[in-house]
Short mmCIF file of C-alpha atoms and ligand atoms in Angstrom, two decimals:
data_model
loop_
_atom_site.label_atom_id
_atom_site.label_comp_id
_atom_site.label_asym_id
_atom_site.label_seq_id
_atom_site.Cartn_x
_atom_site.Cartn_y
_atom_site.Cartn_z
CA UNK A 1 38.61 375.22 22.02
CA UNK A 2 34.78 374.74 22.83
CA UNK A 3 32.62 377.72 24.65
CA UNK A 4 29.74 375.96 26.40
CA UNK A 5 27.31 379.10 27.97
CA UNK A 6 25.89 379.44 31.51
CA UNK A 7 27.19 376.21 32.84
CA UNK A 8 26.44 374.79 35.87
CA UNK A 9 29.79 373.96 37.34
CA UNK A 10 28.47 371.03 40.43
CA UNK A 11 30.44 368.22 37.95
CA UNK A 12 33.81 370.48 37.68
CA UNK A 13 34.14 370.82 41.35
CA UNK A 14 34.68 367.66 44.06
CA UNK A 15 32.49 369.54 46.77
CA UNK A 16 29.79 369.18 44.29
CA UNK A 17 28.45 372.59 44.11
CA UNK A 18 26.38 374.20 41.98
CA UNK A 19 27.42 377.13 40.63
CA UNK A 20 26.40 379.54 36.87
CA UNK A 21 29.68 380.32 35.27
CA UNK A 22 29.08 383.37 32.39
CA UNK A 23 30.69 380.68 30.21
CA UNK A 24 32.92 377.50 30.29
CA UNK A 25 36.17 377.26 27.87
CA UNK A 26 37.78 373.94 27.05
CA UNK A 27 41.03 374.55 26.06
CA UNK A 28 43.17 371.22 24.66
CA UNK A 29 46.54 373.48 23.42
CA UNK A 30 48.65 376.30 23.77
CA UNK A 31 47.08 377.96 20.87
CA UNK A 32 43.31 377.94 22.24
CA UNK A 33 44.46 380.14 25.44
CA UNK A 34 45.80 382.51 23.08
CA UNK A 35 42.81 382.52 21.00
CA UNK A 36 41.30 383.11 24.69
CA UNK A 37 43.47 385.70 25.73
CA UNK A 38 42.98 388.09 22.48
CA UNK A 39 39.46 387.50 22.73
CA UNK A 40 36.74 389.67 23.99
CA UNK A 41 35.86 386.56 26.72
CA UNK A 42 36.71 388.44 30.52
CA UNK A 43 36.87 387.93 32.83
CA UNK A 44 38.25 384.78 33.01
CA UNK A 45 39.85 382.00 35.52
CA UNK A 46 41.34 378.28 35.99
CA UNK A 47 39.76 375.14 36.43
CA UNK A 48 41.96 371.81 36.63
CA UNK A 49 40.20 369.35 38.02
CA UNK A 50 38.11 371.44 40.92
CA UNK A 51 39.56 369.33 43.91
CA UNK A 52 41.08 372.18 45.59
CA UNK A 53 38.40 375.42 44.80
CA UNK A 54 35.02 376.22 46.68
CA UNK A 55 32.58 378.41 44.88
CA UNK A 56 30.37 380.63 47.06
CA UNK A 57 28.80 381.97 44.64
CA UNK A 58 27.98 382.21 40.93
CA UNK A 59 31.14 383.13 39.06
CA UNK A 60 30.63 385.97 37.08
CA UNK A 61 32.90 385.66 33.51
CA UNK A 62 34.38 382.69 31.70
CA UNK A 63 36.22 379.33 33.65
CA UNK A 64 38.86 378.30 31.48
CA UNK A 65 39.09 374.30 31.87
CA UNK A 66 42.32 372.79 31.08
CA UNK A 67 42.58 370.30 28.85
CA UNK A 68 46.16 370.39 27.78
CA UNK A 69 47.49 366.16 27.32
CA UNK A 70 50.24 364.56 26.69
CA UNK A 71 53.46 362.96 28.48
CA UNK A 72 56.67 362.90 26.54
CA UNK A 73 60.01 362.29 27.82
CA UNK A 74 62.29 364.95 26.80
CA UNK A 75 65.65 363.60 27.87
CA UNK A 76 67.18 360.82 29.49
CA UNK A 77 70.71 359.80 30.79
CA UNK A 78 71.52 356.36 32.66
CA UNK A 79 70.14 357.39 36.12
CA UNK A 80 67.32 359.97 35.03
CA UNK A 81 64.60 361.23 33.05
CA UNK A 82 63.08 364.78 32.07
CA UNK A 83 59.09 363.94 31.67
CA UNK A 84 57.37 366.71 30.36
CA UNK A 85 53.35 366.78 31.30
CA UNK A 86 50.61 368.93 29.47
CA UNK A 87 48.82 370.42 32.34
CA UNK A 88 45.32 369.14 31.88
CA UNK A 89 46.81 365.25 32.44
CA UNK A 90 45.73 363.78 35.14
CA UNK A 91 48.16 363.97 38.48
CA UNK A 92 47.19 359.79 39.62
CA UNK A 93 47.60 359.22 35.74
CA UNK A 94 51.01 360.50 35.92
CA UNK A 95 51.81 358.77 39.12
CA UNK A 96 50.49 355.38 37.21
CA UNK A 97 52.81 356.33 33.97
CA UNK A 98 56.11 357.08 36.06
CA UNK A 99 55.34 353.28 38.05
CA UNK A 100 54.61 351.61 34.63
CA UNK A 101 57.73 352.80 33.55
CA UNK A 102 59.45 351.67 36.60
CA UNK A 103 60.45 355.28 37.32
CA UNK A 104 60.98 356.75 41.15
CA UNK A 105 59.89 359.86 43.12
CA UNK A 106 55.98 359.73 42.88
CA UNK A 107 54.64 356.76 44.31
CA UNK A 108 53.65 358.61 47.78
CA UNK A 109 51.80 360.78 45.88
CA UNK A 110 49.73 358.29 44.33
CA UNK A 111 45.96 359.23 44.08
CA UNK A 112 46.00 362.17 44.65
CA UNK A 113 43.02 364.38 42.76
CA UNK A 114 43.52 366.83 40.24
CA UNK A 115 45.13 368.19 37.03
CA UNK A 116 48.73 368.47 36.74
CA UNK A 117 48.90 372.40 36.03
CA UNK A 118 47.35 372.60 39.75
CA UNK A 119 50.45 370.81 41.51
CA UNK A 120 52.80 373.02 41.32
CA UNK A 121 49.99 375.58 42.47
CA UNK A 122 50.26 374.52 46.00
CA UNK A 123 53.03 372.13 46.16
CA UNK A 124 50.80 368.81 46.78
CA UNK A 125 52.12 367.02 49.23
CA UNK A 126 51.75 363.50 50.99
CA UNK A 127 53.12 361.03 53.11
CA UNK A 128 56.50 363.31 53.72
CA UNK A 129 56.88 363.87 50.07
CA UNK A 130 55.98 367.19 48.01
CA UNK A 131 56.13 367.54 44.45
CA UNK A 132 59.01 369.95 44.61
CA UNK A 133 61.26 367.04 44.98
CA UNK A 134 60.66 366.01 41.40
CA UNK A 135 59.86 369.55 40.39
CA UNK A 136 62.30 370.64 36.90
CA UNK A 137 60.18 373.59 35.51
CA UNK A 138 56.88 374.66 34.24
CA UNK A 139 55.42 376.72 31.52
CA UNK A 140 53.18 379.09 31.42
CA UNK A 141 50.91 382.33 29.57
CA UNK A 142 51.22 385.35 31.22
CA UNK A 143 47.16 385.99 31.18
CA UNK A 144 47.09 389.65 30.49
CA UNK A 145 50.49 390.18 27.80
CA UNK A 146 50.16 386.78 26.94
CA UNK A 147 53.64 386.35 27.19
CA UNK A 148 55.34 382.83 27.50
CA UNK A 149 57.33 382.29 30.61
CA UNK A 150 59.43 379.41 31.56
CA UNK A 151 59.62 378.96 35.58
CA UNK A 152 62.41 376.67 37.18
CA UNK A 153 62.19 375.68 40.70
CA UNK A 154 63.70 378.41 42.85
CA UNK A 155 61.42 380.86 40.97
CA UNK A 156 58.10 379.15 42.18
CA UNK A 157 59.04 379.39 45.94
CA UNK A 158 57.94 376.50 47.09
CA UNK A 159 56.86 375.82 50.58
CA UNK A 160 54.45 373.55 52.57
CA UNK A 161 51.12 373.91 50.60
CA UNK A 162 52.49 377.17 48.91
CA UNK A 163 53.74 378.39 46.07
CA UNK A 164 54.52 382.11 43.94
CA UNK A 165 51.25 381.47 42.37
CA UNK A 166 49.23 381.30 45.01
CA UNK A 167 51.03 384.16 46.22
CA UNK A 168 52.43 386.92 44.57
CA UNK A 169 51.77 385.90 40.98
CA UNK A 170 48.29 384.45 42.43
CA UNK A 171 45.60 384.43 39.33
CA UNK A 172 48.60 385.78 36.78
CA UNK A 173 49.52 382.51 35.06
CA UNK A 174 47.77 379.53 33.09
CA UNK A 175 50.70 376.78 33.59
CA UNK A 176 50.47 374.61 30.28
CA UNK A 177 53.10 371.97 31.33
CA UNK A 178 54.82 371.00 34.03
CA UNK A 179 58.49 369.09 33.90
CA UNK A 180 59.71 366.18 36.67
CA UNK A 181 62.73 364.77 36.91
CA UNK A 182 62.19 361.02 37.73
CA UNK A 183 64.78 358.66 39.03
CA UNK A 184 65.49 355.14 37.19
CA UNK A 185 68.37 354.17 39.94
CA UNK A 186 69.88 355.20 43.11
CA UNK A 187 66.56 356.87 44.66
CA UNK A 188 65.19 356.73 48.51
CA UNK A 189 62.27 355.57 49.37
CA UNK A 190 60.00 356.95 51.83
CA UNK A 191 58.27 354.81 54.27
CA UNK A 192 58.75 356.38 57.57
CA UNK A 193 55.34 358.62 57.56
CA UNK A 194 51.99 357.64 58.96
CA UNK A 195 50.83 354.18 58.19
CA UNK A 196 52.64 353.19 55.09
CA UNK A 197 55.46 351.02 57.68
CA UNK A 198 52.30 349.10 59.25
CA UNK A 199 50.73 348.89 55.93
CA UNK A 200 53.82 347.20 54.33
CA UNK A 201 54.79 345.12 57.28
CA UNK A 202 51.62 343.51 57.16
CA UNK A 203 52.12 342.83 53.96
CA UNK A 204 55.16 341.42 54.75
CA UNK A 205 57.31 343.44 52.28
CA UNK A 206 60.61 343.71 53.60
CA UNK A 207 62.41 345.16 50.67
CA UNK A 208 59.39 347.62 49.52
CA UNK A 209 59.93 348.74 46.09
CA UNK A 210 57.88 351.90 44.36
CA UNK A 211 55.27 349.68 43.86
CA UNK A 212 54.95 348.85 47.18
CA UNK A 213 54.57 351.86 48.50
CA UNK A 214 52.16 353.55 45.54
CA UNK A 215 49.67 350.22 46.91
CA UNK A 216 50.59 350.87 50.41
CA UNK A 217 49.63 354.59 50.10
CA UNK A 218 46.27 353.60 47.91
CA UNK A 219 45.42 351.15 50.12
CA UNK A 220 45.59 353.83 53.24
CA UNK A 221 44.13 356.93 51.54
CA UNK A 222 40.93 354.79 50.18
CA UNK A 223 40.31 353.49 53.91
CA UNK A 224 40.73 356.67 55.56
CA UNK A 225 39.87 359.90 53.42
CA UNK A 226 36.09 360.09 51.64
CA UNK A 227 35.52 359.45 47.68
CA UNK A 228 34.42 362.98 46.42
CA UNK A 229 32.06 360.65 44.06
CA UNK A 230 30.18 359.52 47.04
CA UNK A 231 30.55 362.52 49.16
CA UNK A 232 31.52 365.99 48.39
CA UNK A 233 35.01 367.47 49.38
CA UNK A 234 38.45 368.89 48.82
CA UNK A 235 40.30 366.78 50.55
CA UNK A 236 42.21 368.82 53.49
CA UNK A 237 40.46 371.81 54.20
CA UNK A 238 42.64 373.99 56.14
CA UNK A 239 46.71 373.80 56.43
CA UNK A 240 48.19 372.48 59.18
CA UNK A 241 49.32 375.58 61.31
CA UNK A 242 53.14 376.08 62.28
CA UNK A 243 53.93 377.73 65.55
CA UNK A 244 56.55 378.71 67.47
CA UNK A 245 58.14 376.40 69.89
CA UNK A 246 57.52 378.31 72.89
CA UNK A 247 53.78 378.73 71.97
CA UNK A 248 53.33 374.98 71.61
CA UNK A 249 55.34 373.89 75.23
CA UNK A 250 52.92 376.45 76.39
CA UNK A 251 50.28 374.78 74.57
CA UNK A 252 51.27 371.43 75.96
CA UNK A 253 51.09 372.64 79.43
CA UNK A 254 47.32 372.26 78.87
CA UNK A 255 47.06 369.27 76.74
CA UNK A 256 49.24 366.69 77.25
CA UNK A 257 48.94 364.88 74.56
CA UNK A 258 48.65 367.78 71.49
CA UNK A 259 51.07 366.30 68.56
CA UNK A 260 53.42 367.74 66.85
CA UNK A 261 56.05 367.40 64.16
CA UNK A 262 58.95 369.31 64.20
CA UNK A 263 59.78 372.03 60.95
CA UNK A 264 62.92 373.98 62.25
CA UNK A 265 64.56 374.61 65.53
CA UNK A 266 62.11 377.36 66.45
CA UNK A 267 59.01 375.48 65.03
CA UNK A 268 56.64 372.79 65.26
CA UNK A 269 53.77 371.89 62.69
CA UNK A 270 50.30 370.76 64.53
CA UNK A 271 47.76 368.98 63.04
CA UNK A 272 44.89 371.15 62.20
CA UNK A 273 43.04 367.76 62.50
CA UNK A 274 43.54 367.27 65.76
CA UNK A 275 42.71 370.94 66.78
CA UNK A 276 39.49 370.90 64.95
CA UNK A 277 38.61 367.73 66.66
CA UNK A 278 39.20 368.71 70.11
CA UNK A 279 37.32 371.52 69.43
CA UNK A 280 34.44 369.61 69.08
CA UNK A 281 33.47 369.61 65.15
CA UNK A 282 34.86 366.65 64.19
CA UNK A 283 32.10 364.27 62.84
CA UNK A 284 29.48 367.74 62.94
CA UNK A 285 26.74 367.56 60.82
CA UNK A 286 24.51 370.35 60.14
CA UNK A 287 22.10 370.09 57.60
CA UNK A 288 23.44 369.04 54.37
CA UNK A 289 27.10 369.76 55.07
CA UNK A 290 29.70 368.60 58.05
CA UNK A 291 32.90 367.55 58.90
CA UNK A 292 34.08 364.39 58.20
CA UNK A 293 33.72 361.40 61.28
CA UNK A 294 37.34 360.09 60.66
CA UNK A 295 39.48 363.29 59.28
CA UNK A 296 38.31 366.19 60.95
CA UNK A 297 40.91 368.43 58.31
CA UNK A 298 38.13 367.60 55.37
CA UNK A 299 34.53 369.64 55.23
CA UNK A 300 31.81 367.63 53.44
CA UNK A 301 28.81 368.11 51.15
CA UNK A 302 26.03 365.69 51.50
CA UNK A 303 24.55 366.64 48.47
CA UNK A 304 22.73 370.24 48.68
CA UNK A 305 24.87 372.22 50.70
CA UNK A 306 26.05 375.61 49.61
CA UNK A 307 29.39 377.08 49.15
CA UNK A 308 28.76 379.42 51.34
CA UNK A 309 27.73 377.13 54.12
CA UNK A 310 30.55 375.44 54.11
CA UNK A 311 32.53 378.31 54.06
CA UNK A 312 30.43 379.53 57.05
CA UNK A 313 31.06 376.77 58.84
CA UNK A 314 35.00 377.11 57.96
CA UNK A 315 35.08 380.19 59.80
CA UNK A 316 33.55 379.16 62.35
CA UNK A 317 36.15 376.20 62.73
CA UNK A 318 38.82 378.41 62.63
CA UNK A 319 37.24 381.07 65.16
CA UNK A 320 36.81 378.51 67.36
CA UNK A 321 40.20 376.94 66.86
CA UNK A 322 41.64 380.17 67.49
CA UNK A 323 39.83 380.69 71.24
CA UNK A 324 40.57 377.68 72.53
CA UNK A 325 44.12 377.01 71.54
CA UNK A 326 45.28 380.77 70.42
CA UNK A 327 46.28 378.99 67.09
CA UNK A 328 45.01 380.61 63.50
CA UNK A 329 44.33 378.18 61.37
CA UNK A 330 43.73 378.82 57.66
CA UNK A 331 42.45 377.66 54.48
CA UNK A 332 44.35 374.73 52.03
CA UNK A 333 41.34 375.21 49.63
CA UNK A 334 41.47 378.24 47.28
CA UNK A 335 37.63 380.16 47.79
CA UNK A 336 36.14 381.70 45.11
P1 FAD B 1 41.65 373.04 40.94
O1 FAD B 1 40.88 372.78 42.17
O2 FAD B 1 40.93 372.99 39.65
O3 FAD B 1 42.40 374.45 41.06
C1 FAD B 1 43.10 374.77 42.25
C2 FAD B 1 43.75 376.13 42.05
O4 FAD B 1 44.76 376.05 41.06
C3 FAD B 1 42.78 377.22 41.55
O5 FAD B 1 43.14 378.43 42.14
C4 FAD B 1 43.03 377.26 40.05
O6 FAD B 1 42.75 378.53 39.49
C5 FAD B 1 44.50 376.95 39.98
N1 FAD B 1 44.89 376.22 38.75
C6 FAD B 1 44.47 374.98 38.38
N2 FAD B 1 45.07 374.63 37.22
C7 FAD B 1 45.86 375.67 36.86
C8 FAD B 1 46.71 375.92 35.75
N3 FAD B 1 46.87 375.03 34.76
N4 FAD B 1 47.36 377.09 35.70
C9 FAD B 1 47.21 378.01 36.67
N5 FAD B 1 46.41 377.85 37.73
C10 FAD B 1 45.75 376.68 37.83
N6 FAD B 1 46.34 367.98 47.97
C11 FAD B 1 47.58 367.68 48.41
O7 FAD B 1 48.48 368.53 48.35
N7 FAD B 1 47.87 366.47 48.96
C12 FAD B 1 46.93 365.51 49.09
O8 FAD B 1 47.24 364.42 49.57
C13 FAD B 1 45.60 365.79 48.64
N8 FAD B 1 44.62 364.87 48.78
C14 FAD B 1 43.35 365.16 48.38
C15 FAD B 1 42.35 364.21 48.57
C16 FAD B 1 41.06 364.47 48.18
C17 FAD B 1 39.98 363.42 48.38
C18 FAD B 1 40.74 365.71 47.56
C19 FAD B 1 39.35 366.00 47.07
C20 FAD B 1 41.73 366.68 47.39
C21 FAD B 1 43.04 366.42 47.80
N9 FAD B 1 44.07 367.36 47.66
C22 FAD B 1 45.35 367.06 48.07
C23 FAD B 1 43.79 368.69 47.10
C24 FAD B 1 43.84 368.71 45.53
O9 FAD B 1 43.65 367.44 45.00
C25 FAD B 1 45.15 369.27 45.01
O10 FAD B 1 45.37 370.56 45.50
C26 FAD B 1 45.20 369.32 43.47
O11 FAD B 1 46.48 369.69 43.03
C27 FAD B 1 44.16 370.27 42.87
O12 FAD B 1 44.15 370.05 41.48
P2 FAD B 1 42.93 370.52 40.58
O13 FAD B 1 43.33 370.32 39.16
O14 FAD B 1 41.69 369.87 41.01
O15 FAD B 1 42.91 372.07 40.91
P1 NAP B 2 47.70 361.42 58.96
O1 NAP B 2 48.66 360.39 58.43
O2 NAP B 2 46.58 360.98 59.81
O3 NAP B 2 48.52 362.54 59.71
C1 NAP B 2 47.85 363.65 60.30
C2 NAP B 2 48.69 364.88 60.09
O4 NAP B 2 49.92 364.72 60.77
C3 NAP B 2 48.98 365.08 58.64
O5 NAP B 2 48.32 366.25 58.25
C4 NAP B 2 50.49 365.16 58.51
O6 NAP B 2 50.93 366.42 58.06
C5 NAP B 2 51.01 365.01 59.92
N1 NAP B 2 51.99 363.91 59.97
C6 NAP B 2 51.74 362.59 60.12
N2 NAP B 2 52.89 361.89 60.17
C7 NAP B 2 53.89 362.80 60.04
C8 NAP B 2 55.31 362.70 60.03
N3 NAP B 2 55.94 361.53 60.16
N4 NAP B 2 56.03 363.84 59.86
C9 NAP B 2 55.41 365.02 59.71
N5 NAP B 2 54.08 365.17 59.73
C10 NAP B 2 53.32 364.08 59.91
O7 NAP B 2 47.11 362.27 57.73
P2 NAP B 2 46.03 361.88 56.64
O8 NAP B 2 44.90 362.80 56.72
O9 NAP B 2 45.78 360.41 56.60
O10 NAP B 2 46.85 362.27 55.32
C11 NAP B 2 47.98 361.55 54.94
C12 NAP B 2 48.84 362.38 54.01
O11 NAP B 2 48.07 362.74 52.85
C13 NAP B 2 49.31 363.67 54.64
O12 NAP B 2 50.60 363.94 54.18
C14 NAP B 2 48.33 364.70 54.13
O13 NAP B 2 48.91 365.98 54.01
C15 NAP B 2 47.97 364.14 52.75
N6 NAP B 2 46.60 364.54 52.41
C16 NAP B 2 46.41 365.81 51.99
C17 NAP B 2 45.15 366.23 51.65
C18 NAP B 2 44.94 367.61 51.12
O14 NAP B 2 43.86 367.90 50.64
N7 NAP B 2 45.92 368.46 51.19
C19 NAP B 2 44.07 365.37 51.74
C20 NAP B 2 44.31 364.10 52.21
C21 NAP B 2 45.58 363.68 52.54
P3 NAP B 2 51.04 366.84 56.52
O15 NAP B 2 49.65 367.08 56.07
O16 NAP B 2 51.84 368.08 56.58
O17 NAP B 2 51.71 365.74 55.75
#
């Protein structure tokens, strides 16, 4: 492990804020978080790659960054693989290992930010696909016994942008590894969401492959969504609310033309984009923070904004989300 002291944290977080942790712990195995844990280092918490976190203030204690490597296959039959993934890899890493290796189930999720330990965290999800469907199990340290704990799927309760840990168990576990199952044969592919269907039509792909749509899916999140190297963000910044079905026909009453998607019989998902925008902040600037001109779901830094600006303004959003349409919206983006 390696203790750097009183680090500024604006290069470990994609909104690009500056913030004094007490300390900063690189850990690269299993064995430096124990060393951690039986330590006199507290308090601590859990950095992966800082696309999903906004710091408000200084953080008082020790960030442990996770730096766990390594994909292995761990077994393997005619149709399948077990791919087990030290935490600190890279998620688009893993994305471009599973395609090199001609293996199926996360090309939608292609370039997506962050550390591998974080996915399960809040079930990433794009382009109709979450990583659930390729979820085996994860382990983890219990942070204060220490204890090992192996986690298969129905025990992380899974749901859109949720999971046990950021619920129940929130702040309990360091995940070391995570374990997929990827398909070699006799997978479906996913093309029916958003643009990825125009995308490979106009590349004339009739017969897409995994390849196809891992490019098709690049190609539409680097047009659309902003590089947190060239301007500060976390991607999606609040979830996209579900409501009941008689709220929304109520809803459309008023506006016409309010999307939806349905989740159940009883409920329908609404864009929080689309909320946000006809509420008037989409494109906002003030000062050096704003919403972004062509996703109104993603808050931006310009360069010297302050955590707690933007999580001003977030509240704000939501307030005035929540008079116009009667619709709480809520945060995506864990605050700290
Ligand atoms: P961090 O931000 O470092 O941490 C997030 C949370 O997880 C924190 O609470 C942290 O304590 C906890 N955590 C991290 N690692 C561990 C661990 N090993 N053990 C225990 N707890 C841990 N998300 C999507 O779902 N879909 C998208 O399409 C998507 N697109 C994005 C696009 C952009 C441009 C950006 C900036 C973000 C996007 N995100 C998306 C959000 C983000 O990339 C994901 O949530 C990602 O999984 C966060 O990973 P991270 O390593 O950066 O987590
Ligand atoms: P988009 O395609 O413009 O769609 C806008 C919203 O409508 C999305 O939030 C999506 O919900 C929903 N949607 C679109 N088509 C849908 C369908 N066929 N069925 C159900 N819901 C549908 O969105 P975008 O901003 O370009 O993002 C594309 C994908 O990347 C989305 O899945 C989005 O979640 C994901 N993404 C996530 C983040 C993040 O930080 N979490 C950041 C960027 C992109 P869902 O969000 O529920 O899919």
């Amino acid at each position: 492990m390696k203790l750097e002291e009183k680090v500024n944290l604006k290069k470990y977080n994609t909104f690009g804020i500056s913030a004094i942790a007490g300390g900063l712990i690189h850990v690269y195995d299993e064995n430096d978080v124990f060393e951690v844990l039986t330590s006199s280092l507290s308090p601590i918490r859990i950095l992966g790659g800082g696309s999903n976190v906004l710091f408000t203030g200084d953080i008082d204690g020790f960030i442990l960054r996770n730096e766990i490597k390594g994909i292995a296959v761990i077994d393997e039959d005619e149709s399948q693989v077990l791919v087990k993934v030290g935490a600190g890899e890279k998620w688009h890493q893993l994305v471009m290992w599973s395609l090199s290796h001609n293996l199926a189930g996360l090309e939608n999720l292609s370039l997506i930010p962050g550390s591998v330990g974080a996915a399960p965290m809040q079930n990433i999800g794009a382009y109709g696909v979450e990583q659930e469907s390729v979820f085996h199990s994860l382990n983890a340290i219990h942070l204060e016994s220490g204890i090992r704990r192996v986690f298969f799927k129905d025990e992380c309760h899974f749901g859109y942008r949720e999971s046990v840990f950021k619920n129940t168990l929130k702040d309990q576990y360091f995940i070391t590894h995570v374990t997929y199952v990827l398909r070699k044969k006799d997978y479906t592919l996913y093309t029916g969401y958003g643009a990825i269907g125009e995308v490979l039509q106009r590349r004339a792909v009739t017969q897409p492959t995994i390849h196809d749509i891992s490019k098709a899916v690049i190609e539409i999140r680097t047009s659309k969504l902003p590089d947190p190297e060239v301007v500060g963000n976390a991607g999606s910044f609040f979830k996209n609310p579900v409501v009941p079905l008689e709220a929304f026909k109520k809803l459309q009453t008023q506006y016409a033309d309010v999307p939806s998607y349905p989740v159940s019989d009883t409920e329908v998902k609404v864009p929080a984009g689309w909320l946000i925008e006809k509420a008037g902040y989409k494109g906002m600037v003030r000062g050096e923070i704003g919403v972004h001109a062509h996703q109104a779901l993603v808050l931006v830094n310009y360069g010297g904004g302050s955590g707690g600006e933007i999580y001003k303004l977030a509240l704000e959003i939501s307030d005035a989300v929540a008079q116009k349409f009667e619709i709480q919206i809520s945060p995506e983006v864990n605050i700290w």
